[in-house]
PDB file of C-alpha atoms and ligand atoms in Angstrom:
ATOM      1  CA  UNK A 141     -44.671 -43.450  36.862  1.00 61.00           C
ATOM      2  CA  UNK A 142     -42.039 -40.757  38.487  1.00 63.00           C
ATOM      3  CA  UNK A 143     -38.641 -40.729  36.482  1.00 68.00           C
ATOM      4  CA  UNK A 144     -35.672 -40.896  38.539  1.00 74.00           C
ATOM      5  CA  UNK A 145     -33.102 -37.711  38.259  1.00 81.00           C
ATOM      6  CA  UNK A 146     -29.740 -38.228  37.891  1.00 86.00           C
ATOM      7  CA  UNK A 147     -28.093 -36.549  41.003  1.00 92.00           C
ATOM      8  CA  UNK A 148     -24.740 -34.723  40.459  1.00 94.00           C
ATOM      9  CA  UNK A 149     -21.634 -35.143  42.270  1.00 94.00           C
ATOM     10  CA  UNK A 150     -19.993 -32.177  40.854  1.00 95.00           C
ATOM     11  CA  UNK A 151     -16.731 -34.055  40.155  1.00 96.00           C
ATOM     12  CA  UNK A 152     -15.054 -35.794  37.518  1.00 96.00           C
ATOM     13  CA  UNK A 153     -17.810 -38.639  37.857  1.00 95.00           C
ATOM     14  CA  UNK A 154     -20.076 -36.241  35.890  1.00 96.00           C
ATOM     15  CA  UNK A 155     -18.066 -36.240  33.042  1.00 97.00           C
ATOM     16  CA  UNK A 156     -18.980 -37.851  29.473  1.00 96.00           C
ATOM     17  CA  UNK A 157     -15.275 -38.345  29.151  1.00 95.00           C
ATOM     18  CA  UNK A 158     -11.774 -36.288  29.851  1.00 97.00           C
ATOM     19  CA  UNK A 159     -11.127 -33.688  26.882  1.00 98.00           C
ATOM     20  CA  UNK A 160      -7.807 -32.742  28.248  1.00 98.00           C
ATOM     21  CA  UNK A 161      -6.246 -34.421  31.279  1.00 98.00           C
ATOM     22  CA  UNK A 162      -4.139 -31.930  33.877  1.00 98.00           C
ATOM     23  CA  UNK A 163      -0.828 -33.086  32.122  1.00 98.00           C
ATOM     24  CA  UNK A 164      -1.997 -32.244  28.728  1.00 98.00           C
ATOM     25  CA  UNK A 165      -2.958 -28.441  30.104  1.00 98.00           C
ATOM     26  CA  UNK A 166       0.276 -28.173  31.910  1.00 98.00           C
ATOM     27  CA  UNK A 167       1.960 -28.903  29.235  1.00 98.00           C
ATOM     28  CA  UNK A 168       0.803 -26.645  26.828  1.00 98.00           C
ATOM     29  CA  UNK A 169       0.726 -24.031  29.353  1.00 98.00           C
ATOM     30  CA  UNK A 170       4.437 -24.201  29.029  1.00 98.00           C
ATOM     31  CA  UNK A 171       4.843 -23.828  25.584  1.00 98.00           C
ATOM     32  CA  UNK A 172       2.061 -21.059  25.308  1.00 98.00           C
ATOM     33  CA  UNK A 173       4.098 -18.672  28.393  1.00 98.00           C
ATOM     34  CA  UNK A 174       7.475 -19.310  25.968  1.00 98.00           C
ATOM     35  CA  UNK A 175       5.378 -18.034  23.118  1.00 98.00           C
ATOM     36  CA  UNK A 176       4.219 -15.019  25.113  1.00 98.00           C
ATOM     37  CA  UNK A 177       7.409 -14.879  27.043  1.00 98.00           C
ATOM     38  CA  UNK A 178       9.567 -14.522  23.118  1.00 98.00           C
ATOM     39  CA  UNK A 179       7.089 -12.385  21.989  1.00 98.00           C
ATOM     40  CA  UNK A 180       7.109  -9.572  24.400  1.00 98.00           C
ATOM     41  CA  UNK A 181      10.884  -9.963  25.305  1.00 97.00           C
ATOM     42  CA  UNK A 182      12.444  -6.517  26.384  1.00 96.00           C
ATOM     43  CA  UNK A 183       8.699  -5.234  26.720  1.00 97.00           C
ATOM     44  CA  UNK A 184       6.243  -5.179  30.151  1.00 94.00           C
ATOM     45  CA  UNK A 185       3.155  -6.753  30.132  1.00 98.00           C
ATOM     46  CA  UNK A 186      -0.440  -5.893  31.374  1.00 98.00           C
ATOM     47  CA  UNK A 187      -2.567  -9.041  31.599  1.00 98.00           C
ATOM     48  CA  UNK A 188      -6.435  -8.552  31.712  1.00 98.00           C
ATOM     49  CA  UNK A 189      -8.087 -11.939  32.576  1.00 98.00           C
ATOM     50  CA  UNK A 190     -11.732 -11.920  32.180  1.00 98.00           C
ATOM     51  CA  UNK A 191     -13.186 -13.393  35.118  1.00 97.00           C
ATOM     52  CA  UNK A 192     -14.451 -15.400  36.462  1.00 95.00           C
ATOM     53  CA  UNK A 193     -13.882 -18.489  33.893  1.00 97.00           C
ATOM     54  CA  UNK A 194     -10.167 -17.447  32.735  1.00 98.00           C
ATOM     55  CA  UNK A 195      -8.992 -17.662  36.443  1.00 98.00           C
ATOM     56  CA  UNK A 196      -7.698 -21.007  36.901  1.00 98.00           C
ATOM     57  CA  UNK A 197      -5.797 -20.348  33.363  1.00 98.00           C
ATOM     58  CA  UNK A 198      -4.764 -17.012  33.608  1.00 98.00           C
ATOM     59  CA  UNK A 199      -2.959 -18.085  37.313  1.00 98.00           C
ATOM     60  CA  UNK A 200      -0.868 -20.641  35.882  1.00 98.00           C
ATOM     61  CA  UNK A 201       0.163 -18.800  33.060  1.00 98.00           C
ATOM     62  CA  UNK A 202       1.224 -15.075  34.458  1.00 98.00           C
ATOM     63  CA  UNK A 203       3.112 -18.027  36.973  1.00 98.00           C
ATOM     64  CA  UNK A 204       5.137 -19.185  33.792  1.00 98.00           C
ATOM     65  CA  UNK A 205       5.986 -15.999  32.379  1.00 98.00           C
ATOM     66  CA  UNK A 206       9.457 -14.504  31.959  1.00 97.00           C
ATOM     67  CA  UNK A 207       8.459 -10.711  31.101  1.00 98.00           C
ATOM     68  CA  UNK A 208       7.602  -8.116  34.008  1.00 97.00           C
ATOM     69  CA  UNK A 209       3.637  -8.715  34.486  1.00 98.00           C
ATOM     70  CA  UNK A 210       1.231  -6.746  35.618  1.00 98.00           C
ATOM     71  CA  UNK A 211      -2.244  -7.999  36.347  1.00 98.00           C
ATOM     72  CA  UNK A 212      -6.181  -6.438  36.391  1.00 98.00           C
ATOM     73  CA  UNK A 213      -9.117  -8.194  35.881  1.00 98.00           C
ATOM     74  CA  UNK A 214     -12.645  -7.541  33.823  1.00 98.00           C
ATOM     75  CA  UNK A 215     -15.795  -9.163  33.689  1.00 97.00           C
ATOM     76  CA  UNK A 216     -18.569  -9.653  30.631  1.00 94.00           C
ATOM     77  CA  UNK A 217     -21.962 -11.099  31.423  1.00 89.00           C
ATOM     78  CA  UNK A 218     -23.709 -12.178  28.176  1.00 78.00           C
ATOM     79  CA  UNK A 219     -27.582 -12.452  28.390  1.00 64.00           C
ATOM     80  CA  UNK A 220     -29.265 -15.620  28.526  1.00 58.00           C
ATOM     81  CA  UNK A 221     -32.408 -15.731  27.550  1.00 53.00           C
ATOM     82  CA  UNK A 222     -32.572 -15.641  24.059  1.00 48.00           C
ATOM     83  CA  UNK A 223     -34.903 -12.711  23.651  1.00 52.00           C
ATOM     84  CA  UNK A 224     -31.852 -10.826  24.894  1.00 51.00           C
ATOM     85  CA  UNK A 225     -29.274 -12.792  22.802  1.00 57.00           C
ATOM     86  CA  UNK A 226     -28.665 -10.489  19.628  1.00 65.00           C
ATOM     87  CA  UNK A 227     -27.522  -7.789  22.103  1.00 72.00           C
ATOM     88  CA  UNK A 228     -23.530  -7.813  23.098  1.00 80.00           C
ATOM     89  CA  UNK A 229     -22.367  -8.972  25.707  1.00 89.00           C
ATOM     90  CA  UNK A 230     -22.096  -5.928  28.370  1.00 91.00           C
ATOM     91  CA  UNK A 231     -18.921  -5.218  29.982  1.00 91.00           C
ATOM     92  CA  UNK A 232     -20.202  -5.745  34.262  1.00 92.00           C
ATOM     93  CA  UNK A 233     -16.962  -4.862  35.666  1.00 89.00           C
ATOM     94  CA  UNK A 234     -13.406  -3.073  34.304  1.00 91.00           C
ATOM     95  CA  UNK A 235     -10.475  -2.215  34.797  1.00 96.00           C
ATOM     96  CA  UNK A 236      -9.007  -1.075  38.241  1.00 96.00           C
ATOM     97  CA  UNK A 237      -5.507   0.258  36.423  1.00 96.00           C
ATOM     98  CA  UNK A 238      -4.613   2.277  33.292  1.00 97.00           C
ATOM     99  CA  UNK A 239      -3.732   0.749  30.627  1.00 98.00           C
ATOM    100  CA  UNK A 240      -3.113   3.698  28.473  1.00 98.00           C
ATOM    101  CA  UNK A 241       0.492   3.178  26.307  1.00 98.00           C
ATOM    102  CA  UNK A 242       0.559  -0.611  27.706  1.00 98.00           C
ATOM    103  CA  UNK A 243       0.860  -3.730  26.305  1.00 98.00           C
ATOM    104  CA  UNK A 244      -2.014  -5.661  26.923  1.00 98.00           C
ATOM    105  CA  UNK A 245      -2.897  -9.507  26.571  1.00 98.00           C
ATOM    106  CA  UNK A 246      -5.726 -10.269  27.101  1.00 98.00           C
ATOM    107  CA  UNK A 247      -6.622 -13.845  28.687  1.00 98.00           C
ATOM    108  CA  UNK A 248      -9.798 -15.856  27.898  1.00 98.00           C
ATOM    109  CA  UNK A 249     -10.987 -19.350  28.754  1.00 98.00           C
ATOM    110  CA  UNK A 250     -12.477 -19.965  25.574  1.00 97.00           C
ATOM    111  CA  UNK A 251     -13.345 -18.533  22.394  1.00 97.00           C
ATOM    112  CA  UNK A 252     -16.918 -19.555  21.035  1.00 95.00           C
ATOM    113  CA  UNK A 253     -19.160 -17.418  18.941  1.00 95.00           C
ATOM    114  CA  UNK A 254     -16.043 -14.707  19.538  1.00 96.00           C
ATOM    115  CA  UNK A 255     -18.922 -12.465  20.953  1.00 95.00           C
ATOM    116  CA  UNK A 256     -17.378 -12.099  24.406  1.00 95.00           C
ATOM    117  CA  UNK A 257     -13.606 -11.312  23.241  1.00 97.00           C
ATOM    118  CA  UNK A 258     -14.452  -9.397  20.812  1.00 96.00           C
ATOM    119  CA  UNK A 259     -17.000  -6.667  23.113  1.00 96.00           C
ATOM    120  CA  UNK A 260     -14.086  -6.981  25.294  1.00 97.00           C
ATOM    121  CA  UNK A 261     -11.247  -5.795  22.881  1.00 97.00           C
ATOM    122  CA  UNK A 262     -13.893  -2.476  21.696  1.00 96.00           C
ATOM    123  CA  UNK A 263     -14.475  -1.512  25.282  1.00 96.00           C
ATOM    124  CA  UNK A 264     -10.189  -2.131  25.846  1.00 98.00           C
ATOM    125  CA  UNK A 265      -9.555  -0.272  22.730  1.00 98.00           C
ATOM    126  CA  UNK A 266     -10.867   3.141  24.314  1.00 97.00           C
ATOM    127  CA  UNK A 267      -8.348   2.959  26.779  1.00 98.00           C
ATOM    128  CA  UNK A 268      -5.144   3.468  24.050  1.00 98.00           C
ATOM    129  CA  UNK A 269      -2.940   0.533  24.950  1.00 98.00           C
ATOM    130  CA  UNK A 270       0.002   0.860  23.002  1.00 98.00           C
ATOM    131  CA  UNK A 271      -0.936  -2.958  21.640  1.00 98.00           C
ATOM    132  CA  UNK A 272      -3.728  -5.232  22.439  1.00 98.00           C
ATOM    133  CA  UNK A 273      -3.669  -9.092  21.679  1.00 98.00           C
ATOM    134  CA  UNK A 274      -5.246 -11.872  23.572  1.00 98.00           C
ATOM    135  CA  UNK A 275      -4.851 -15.550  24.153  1.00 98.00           C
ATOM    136  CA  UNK A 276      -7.457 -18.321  25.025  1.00 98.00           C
ATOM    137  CA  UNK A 277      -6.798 -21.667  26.483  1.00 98.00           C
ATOM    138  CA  UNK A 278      -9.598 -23.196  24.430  1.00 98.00           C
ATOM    139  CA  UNK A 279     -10.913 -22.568  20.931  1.00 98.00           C
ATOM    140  CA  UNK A 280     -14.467 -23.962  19.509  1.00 97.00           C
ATOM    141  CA  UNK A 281     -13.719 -22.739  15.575  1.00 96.00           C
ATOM    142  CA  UNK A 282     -16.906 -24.011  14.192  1.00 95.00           C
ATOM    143  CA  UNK A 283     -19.002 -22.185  16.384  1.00 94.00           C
ATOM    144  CA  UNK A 284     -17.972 -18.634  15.851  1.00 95.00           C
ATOM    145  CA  UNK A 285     -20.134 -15.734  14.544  1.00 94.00           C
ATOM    146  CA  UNK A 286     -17.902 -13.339  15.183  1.00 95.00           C
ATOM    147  CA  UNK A 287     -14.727 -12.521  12.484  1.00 96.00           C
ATOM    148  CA  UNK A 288     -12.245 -12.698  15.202  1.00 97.00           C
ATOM    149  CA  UNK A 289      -9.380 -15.453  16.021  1.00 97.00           C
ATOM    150  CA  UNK A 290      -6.810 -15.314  18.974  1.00 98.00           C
ATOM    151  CA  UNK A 291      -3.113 -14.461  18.790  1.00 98.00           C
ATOM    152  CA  UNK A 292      -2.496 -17.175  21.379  1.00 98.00           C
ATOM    153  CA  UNK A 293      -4.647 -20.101  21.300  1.00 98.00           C
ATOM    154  CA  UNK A 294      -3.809 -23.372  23.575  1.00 98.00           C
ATOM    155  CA  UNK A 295      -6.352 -26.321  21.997  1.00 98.00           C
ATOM    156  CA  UNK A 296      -8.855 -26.145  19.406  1.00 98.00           C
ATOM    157  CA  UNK A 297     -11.531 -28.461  20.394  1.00 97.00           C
ATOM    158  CA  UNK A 298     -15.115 -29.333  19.459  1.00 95.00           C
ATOM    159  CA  UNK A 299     -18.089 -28.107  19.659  1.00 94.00           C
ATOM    160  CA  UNK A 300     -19.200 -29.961  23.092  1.00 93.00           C
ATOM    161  CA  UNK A 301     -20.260 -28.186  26.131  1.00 95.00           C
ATOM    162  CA  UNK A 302     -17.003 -28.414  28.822  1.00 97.00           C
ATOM    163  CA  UNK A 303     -16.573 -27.810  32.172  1.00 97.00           C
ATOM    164  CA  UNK A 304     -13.442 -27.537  34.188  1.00 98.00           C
ATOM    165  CA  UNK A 305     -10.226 -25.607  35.154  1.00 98.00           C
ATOM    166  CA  UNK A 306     -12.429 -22.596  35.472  1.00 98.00           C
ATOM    167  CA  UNK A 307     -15.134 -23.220  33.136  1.00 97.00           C
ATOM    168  CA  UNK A 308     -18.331 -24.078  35.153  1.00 96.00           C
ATOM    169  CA  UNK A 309     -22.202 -25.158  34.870  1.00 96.00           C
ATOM    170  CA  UNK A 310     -23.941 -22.808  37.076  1.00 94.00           C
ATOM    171  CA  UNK A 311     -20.147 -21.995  38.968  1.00 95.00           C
ATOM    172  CA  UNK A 312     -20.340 -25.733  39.475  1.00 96.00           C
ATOM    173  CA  UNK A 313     -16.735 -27.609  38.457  1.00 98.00           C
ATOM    174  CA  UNK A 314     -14.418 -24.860  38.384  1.00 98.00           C
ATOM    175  CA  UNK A 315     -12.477 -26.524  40.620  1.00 98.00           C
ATOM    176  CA  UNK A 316     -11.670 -29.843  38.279  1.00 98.00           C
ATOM    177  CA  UNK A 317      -7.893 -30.017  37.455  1.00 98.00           C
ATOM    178  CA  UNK A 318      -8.846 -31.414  34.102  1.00 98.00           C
ATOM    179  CA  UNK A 319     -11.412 -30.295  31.168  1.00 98.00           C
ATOM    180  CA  UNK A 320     -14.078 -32.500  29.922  1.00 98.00           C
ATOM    181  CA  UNK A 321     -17.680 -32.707  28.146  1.00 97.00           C
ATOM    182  CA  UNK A 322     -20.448 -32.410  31.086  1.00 96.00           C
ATOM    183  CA  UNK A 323     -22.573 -35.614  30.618  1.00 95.00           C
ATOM    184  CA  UNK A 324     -26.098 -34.202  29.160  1.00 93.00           C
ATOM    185  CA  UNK A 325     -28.185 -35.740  32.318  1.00 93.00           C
ATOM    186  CA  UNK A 326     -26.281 -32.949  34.301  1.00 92.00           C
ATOM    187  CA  UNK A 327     -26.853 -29.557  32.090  1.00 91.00           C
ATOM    188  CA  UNK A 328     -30.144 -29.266  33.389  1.00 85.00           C
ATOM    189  CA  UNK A 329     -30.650 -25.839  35.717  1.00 79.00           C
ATOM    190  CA  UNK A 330     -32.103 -26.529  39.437  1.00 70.00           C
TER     191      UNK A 330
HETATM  192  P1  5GP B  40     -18.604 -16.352  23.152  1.00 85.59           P
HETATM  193  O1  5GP B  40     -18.980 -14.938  23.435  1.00 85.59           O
HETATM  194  O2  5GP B  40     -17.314 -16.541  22.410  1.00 85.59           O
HETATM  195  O3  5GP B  40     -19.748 -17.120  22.504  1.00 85.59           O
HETATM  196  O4  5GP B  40     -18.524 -17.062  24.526  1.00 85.59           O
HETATM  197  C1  5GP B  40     -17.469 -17.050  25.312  1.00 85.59           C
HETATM  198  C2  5GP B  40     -17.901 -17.369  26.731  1.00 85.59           C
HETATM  199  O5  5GP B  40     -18.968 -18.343  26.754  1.00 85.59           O
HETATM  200  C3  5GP B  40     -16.743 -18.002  27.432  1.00 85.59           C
HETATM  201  O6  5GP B  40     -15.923 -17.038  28.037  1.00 85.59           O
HETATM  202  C4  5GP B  40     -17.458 -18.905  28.420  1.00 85.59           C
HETATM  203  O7  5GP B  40     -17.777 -18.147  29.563  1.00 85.59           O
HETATM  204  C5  5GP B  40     -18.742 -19.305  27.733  1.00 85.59           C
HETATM  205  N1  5GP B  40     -18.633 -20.633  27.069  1.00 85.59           N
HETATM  206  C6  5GP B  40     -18.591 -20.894  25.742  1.00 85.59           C
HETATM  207  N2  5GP B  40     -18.472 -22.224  25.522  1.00 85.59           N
HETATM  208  C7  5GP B  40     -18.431 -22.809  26.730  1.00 85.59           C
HETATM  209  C8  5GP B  40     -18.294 -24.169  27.178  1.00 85.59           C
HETATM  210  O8  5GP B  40     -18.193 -25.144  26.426  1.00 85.59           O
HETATM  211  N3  5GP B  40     -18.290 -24.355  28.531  1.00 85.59           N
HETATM  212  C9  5GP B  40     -18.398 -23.344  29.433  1.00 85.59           C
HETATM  213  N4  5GP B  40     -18.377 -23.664  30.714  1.00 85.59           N
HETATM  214  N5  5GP B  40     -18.514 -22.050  29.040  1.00 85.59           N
HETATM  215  C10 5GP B  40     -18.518 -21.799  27.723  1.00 85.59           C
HETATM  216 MG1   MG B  41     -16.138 -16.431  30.086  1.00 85.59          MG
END
């Protein structure tokens, strides 16, 4: 007998449930930029957000900030199959500006194993920024591998696979205002 598949609708529908609603994110978006804001006071600021999931994050944030901002962008593609998977993830695109004697935050969607961040922070470090610290909206704690943890950190959350406000299945639901667990009858590639 032919099983029926579960068709998408690559909105909200999809969702096992909402992790954090567009209020919640706002919200703490607020109180992150003060924290960022106090911190560098009197200072500038180069932002790096790593593309393409930080996007969504990183342009609501820079939009809160009360420090002079600059902004560039980088990109890490880690490899999927897992034959490749002990290998770090390889920097695919970076930096357009120098960033030599800056202050640089660096601006994640979410910290995981801590593989991604922390390939990003060696390949930032050759550069000389006068300081480098980073910030993540989202934090999975028990799944990290890596000995790493973020100076700014906006939820810690569980180990579930989400989608939303930049983070995507196959660039699918970037677009979603809010952040929640992709039902498991939708994580299947075409
Ligand atoms: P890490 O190198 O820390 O394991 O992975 C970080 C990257 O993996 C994130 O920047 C993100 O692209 C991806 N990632 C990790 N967990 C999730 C998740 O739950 N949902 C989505 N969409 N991406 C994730
Ligand atoms: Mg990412």
């Amino acid at each position: 007998m032919e099983t029926l598949q579960p068709i998408p609708n690559f909105s909200e529908s999809d969702l096992e449930a909402i992790l954090l609603s567009k209020e919640q994110i706002d919200e703490r978006i607020d109180s992150l930029a003060n924290e960022i804001s106090n911190s560098y006071a009197g200072k500038d600021l180069t932002v790096v957000c790593v593309l393409s999931g930080a996007l969504v994050f990183t342009a609501d944030l820079i939009r809160k900030l009360d420090v002079p901002t600059r902004l560039d962008c980088i990109r890490a593609d880690s490899y999927a199959d897992a034959t490749e998977s002990s290998k770090p993830p390889r920097i695919a695109s970076s930096l357009k500006t120098d960033i030599a004697g800056k202050n640089v935050l660096v601006v994640d969607d979410i910290l995981d194993t801590g593989k991604t961040l922390s390939a990003i922070i060696s390949h930032l470090e050759e550069f000389e920024p006068s300081s480098l610290k980073t910030c993540v909206l989202l934090d999975k704690k028990e799944r990290r591998q890596v000995d790493i943890e973020a100076d700014f950190s906006g939820f810690d959350i569980p180990n579930a696979f989400v989608v939303g406000y930049g983070l995507d299945f196959a660039e699918h639901y970037r677009h979603l205002p809010c952040i929640g667990a992709l039902k498991a009858e939708f994580q299947i590639l075409p």
